[in-house]
PDB file of C-alpha atoms and ligand atoms in Angstrom:
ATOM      1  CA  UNK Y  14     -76.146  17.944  71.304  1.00 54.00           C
ATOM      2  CA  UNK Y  15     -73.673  18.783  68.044  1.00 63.00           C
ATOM      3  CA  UNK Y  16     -71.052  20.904  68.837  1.00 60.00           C
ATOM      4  CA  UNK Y  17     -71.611  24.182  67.532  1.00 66.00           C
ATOM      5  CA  UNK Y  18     -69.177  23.921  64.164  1.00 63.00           C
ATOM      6  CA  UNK Y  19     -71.362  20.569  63.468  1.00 85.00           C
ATOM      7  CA  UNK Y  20     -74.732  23.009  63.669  1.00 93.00           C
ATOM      8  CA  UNK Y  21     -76.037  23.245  59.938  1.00 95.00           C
ATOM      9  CA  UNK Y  22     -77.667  26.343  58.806  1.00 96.00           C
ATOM     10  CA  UNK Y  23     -79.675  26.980  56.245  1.00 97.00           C
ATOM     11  CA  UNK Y  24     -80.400  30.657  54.857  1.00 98.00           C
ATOM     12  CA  UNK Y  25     -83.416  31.588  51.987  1.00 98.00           C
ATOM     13  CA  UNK Y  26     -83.515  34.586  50.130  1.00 98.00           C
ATOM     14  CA  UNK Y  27     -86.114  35.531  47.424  1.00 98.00           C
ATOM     15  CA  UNK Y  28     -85.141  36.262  43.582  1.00 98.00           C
ATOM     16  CA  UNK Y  29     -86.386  39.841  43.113  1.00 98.00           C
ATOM     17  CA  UNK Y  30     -89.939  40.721  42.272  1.00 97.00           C
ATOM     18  CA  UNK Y  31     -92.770  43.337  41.783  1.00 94.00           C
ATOM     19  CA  UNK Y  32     -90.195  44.791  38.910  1.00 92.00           C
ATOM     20  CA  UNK Y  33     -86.696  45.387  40.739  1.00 94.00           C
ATOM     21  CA  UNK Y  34     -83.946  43.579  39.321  1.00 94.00           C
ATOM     22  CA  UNK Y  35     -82.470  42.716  42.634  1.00 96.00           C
ATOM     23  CA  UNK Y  36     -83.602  41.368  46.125  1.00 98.00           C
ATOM     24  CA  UNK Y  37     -81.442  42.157  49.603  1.00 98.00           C
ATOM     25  CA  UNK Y  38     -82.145  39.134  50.873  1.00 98.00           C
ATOM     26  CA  UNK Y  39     -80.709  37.187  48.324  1.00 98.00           C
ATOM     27  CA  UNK Y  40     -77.662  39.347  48.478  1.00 98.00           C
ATOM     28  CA  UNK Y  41     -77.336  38.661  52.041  1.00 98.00           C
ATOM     29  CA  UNK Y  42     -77.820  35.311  51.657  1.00 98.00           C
ATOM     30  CA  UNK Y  43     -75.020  34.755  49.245  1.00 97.00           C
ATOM     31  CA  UNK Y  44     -72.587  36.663  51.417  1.00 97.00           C
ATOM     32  CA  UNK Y  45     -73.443  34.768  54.117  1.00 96.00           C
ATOM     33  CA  UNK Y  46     -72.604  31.984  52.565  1.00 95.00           C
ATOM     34  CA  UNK Y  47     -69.208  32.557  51.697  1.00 85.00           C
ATOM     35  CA  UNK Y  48     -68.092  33.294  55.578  1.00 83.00           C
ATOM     36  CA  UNK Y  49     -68.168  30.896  57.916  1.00 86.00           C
ATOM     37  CA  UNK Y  50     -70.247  32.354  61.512  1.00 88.00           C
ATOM     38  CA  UNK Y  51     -69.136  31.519  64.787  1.00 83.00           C
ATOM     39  CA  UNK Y  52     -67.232  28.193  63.118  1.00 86.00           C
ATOM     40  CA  UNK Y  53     -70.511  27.682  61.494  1.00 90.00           C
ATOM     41  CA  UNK Y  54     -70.858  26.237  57.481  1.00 89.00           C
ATOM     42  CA  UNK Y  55     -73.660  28.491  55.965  1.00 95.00           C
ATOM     43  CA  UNK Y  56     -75.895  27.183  53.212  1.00 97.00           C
ATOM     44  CA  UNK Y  57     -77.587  29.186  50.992  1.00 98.00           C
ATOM     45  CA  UNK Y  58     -80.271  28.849  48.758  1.00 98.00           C
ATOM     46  CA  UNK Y  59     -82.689  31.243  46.528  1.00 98.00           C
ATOM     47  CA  UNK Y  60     -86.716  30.956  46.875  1.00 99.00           C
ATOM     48  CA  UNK Y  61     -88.691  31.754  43.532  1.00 98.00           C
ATOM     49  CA  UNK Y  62     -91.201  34.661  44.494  1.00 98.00           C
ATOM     50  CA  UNK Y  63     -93.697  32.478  43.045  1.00 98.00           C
ATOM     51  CA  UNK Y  64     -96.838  30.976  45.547  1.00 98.00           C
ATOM     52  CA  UNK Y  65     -96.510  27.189  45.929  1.00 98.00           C
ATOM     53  CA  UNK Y  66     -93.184  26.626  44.392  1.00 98.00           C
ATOM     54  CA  UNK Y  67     -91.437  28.665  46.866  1.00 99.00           C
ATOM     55  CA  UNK Y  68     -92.683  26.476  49.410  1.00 98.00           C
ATOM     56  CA  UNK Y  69     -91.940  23.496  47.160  1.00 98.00           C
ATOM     57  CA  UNK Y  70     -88.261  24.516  47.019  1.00 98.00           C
ATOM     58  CA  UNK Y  71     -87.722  25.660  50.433  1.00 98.00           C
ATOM     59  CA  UNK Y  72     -88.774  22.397  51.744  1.00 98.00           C
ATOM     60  CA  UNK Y  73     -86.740  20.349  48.922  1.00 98.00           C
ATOM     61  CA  UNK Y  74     -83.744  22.257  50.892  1.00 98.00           C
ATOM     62  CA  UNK Y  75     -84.640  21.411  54.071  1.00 98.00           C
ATOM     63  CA  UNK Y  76     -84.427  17.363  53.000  1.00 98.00           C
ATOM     64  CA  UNK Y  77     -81.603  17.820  51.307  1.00 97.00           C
ATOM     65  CA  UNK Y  78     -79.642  19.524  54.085  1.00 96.00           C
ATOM     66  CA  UNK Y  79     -81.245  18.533  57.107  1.00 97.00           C
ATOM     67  CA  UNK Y  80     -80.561  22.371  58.892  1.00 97.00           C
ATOM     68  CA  UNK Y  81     -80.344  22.910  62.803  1.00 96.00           C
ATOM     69  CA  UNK Y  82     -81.146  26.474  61.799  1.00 97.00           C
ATOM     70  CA  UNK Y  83     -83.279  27.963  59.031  1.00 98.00           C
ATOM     71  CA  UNK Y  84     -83.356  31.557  58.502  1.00 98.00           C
ATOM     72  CA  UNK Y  85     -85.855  32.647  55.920  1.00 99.00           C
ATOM     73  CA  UNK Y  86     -84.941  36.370  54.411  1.00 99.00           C
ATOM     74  CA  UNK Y  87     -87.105  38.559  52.421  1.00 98.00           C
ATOM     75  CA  UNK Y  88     -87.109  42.314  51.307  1.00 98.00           C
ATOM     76  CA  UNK Y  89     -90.224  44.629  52.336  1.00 97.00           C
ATOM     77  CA  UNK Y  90     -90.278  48.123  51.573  1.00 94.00           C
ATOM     78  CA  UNK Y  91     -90.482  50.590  53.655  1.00 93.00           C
ATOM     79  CA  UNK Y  92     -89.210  48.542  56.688  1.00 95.00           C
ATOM     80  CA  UNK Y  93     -86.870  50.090  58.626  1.00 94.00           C
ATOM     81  CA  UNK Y  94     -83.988  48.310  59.997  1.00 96.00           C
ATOM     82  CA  UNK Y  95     -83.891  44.131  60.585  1.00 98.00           C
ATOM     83  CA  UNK Y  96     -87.258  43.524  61.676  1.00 98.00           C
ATOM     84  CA  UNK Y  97     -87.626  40.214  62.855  1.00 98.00           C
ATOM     85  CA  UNK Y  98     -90.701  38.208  62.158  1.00 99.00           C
ATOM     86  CA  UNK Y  99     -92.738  36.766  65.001  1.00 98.00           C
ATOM     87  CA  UNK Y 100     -95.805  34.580  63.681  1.00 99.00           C
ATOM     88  CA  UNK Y 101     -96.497  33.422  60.063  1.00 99.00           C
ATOM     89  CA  UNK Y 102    -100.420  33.335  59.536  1.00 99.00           C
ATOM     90  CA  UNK Y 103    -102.201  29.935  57.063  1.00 99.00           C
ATOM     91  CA  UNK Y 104    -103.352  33.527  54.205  1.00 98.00           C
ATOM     92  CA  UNK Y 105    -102.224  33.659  51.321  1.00 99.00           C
ATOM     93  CA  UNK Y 106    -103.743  37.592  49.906  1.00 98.00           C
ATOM     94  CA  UNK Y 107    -101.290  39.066  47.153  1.00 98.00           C
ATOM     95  CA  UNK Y 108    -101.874  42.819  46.605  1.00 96.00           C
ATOM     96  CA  UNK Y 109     -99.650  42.115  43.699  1.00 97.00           C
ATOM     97  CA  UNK Y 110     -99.218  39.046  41.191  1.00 98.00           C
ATOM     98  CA  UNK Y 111     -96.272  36.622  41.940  1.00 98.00           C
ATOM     99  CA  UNK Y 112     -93.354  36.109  39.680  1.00 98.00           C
ATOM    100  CA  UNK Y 113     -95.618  34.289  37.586  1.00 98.00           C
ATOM    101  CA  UNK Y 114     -98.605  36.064  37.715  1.00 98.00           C
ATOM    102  CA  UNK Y 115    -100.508  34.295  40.632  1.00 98.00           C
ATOM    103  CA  UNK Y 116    -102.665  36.635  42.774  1.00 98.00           C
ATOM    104  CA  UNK Y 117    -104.535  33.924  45.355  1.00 98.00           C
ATOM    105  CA  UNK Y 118    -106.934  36.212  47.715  1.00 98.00           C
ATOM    106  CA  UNK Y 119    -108.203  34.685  51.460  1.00 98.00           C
ATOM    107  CA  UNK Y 120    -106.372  31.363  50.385  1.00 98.00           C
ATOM    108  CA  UNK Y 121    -104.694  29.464  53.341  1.00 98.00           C
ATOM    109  CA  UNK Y 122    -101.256  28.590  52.686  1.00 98.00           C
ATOM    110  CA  UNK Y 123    -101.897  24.862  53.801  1.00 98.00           C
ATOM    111  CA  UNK Y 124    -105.935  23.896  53.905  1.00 98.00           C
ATOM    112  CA  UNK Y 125    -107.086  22.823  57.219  1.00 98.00           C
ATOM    113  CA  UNK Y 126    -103.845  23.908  59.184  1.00 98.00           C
ATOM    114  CA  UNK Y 127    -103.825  25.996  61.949  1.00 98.00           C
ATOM    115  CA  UNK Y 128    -104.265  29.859  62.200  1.00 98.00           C
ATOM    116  CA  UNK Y 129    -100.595  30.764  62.428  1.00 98.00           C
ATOM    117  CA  UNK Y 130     -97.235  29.728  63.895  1.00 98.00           C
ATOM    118  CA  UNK Y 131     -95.268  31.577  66.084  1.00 98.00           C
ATOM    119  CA  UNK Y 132     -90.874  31.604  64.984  1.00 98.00           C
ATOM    120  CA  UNK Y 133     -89.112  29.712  66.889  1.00 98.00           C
ATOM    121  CA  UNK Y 134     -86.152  31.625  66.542  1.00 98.00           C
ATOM    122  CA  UNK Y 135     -85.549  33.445  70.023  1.00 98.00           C
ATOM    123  CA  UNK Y 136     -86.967  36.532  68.689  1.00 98.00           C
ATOM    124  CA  UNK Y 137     -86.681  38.922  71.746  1.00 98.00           C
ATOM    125  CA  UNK Y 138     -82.925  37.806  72.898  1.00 98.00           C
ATOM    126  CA  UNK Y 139     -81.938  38.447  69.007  1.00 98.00           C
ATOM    127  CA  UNK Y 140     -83.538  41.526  69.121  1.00 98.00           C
ATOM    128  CA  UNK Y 141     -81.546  42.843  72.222  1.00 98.00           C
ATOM    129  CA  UNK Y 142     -78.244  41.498  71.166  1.00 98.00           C
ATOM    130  CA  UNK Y 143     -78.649  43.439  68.071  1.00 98.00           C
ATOM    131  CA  UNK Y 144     -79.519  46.416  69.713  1.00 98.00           C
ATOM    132  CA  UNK Y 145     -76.424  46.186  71.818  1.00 98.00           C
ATOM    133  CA  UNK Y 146     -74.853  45.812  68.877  1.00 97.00           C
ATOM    134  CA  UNK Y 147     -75.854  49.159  67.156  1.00 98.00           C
ATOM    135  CA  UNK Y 148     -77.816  47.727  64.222  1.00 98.00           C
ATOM    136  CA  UNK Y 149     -81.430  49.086  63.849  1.00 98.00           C
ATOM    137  CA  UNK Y 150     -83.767  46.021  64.205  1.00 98.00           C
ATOM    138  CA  UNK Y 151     -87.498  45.981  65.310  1.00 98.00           C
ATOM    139  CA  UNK Y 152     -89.828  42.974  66.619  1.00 98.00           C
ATOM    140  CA  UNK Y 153     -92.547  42.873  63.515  1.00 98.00           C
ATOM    141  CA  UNK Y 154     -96.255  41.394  64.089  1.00 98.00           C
ATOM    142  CA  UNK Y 155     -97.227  40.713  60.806  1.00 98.00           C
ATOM    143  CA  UNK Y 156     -95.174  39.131  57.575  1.00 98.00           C
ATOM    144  CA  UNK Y 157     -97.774  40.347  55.629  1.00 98.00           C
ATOM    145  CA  UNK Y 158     -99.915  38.222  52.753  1.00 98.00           C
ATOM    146  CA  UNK Y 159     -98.006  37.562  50.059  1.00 98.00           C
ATOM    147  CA  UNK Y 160     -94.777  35.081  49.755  1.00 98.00           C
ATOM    148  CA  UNK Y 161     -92.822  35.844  52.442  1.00 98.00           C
ATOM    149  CA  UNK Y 162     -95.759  35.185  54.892  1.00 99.00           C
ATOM    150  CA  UNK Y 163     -96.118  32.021  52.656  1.00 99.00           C
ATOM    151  CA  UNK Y 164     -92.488  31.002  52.742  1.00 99.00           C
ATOM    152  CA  UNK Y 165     -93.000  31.570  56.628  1.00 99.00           C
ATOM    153  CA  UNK Y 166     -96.164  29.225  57.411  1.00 99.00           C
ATOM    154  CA  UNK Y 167     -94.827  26.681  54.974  1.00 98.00           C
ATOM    155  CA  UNK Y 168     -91.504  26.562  56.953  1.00 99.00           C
ATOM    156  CA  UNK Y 169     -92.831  26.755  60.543  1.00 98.00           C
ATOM    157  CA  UNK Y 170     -95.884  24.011  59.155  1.00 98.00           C
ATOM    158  CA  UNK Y 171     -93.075  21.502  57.904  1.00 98.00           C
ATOM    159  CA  UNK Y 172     -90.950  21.872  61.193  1.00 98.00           C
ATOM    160  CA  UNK Y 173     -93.274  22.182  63.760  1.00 98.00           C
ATOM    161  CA  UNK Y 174     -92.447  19.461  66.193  1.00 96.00           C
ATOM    162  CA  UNK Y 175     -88.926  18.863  65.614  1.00 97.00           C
ATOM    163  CA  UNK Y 176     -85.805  19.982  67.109  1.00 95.00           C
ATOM    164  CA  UNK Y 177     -85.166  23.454  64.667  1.00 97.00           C
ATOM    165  CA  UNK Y 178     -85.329  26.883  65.363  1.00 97.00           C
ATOM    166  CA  UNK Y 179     -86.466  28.480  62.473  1.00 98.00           C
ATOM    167  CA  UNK Y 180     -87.821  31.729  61.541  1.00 98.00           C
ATOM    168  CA  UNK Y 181     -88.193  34.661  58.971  1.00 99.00           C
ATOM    169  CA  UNK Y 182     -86.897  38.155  59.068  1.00 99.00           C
ATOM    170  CA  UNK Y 183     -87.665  40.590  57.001  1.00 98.00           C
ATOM    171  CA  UNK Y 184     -84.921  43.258  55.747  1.00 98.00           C
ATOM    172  CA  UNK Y 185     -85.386  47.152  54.467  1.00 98.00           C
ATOM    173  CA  UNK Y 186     -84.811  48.004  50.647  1.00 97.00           C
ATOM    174  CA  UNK Y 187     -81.260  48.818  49.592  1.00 97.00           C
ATOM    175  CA  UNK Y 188     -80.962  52.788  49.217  1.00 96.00           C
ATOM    176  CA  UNK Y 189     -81.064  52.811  44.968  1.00 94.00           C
ATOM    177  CA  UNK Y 190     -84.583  50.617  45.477  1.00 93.00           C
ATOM    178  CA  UNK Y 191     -85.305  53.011  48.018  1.00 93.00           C
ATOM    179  CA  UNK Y 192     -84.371  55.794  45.785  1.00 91.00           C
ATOM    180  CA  UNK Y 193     -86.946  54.335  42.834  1.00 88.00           C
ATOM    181  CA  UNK Y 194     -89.763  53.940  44.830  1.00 86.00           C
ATOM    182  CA  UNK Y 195     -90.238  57.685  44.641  1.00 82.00           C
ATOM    183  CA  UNK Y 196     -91.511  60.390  47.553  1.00 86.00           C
ATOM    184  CA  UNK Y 197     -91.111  60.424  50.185  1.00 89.00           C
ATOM    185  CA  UNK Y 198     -87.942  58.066  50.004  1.00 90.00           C
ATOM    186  CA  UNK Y 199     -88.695  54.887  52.044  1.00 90.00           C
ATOM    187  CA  UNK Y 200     -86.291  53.464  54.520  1.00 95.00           C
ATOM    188  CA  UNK Y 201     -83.342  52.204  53.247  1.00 97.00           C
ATOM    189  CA  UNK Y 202     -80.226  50.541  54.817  1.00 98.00           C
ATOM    190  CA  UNK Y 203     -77.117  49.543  52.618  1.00 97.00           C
ATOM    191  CA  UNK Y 204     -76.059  45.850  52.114  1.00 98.00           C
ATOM    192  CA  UNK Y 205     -73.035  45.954  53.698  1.00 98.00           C
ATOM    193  CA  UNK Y 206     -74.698  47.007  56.579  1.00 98.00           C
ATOM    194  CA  UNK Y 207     -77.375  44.564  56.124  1.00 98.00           C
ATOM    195  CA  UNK Y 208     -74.888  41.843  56.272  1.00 98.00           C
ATOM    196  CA  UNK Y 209     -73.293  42.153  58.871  1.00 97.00           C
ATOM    197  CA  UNK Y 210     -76.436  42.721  60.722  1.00 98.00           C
ATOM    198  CA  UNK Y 211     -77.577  39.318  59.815  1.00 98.00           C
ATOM    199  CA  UNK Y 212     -74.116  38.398  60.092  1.00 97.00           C
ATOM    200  CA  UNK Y 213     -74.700  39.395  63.802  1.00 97.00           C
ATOM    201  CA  UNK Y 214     -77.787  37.604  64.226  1.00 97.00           C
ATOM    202  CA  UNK Y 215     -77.166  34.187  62.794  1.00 97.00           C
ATOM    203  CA  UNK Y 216     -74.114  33.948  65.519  1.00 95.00           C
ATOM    204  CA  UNK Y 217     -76.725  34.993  68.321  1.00 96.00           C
ATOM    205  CA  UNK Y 218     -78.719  32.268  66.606  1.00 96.00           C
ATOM    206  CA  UNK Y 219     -75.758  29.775  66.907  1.00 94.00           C
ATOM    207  CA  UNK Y 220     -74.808  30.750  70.502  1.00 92.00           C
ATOM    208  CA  UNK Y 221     -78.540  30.420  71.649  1.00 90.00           C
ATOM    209  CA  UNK Y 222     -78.749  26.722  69.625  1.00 84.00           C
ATOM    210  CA  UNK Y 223     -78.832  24.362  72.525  1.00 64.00           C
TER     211      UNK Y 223
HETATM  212  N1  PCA G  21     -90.579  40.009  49.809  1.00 94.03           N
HETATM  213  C1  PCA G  21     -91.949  39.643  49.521  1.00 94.03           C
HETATM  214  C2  PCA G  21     -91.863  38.331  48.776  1.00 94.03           C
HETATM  215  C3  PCA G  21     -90.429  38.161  48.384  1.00 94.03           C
HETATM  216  C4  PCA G  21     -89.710  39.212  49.140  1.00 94.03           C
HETATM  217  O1  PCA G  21     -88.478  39.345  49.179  1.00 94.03           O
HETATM  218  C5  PCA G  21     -92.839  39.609  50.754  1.00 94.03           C
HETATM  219  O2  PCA G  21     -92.583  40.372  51.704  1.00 94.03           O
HETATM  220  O3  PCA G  21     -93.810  38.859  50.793  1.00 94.03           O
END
């Protein structure tokens, strides 16, 4: 086993999408990888919200820096608090288009794979340590259809076997996207607070790497 300043971790965030000009998990992302966690060298790197691509990129990262950890971010409105992903389903159904105008319906995200992955991030101590913590943060069922859910099967598909926790969380809308979206006001939760709760759980993340 590395010791834990050796770990490599790997953090995705999508460009914005559906109209907003900006996307909290990208902001995180790039936070997150200016400050080093628990003695731990974050890289980041932006996913296109685009079908296909994203999942060409994300796994063009995941050669190039060989992670220990991956944590795949995404915004979805009306979330409230960090809710943490548990399974990433082979459907790709887009309510909207993608960033380039895409809108696949009862697709699978990988033809012949199986019906879904579970995270293998250790979803359930991460949600208790951030509990104990104080930040709001929920155990979520579903990633949805569209990219996220995409970015999610692709990463869990391309891992599975190997020695990686990975997993996708999903993260509420900032409060002036929140504010746009119009009545009643979603859920919102403000980046610095969003950083620092996924400041919070990457080092859970690190600590439970073994
Ligand atoms: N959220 C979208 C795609 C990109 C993002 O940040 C989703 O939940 O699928």
């Amino acid at each position: 086993m590395r010791a834990m300043p050796d770990l490599r971790v790997l953090v995705t965030g999508f460009e914005p999408f559906g109209g907003d000009s900006v996307n909290p998990s990208w902001l995180v992302a790039q936070h997150l990888s200016r400050a080093s966690i628990a003695g731990v060298q974050v890289q980041a790197v932006q996913l296109p919200c685009v079908f296909g691509l994203s999942a060409q990129v994300l796994v063009q990262s995941l050669a190039q820096h060989q992670p220990d950890v991956v944590l795949a971010l995404g915004l979805a409105q009306g979330r409230e608090g960090i809710s943490i992903e548990r399974v990433a389903i082979n459907v790709d159904d887009a309510r909207i288009p993608d960033n380039v105008g895409q809108q696949p319906i009862d697709t699978p995200v990988v033809p012949g794979g199986p019906a879904a992955y579970f995270s293998t991030l250790p979803i359930k101590r991460l949600a208790q340590g951030l509990q104990q913590a104080g930040h709001p943060v929920n155990i979520s069922q579903t990633a949805g259809t569209f990219v996220c859910n995409h970015v999610f099967y692709a990463l869990q598909h391309h891992l599975q076997g190997q020695r990686v926790m990975s997993g996708f969380v999903h993260l509420p809308a900032l409060p002036e996207q929140a504010a746009r979206a119009g009545r009643p006001t979603p859920p919102s939760m403000d980046l610095a607070a969003q950083v620092a709760a996924v400041q919070q759980l990457l080092a859970l993340c690190v600590v439970h790497w073994a």
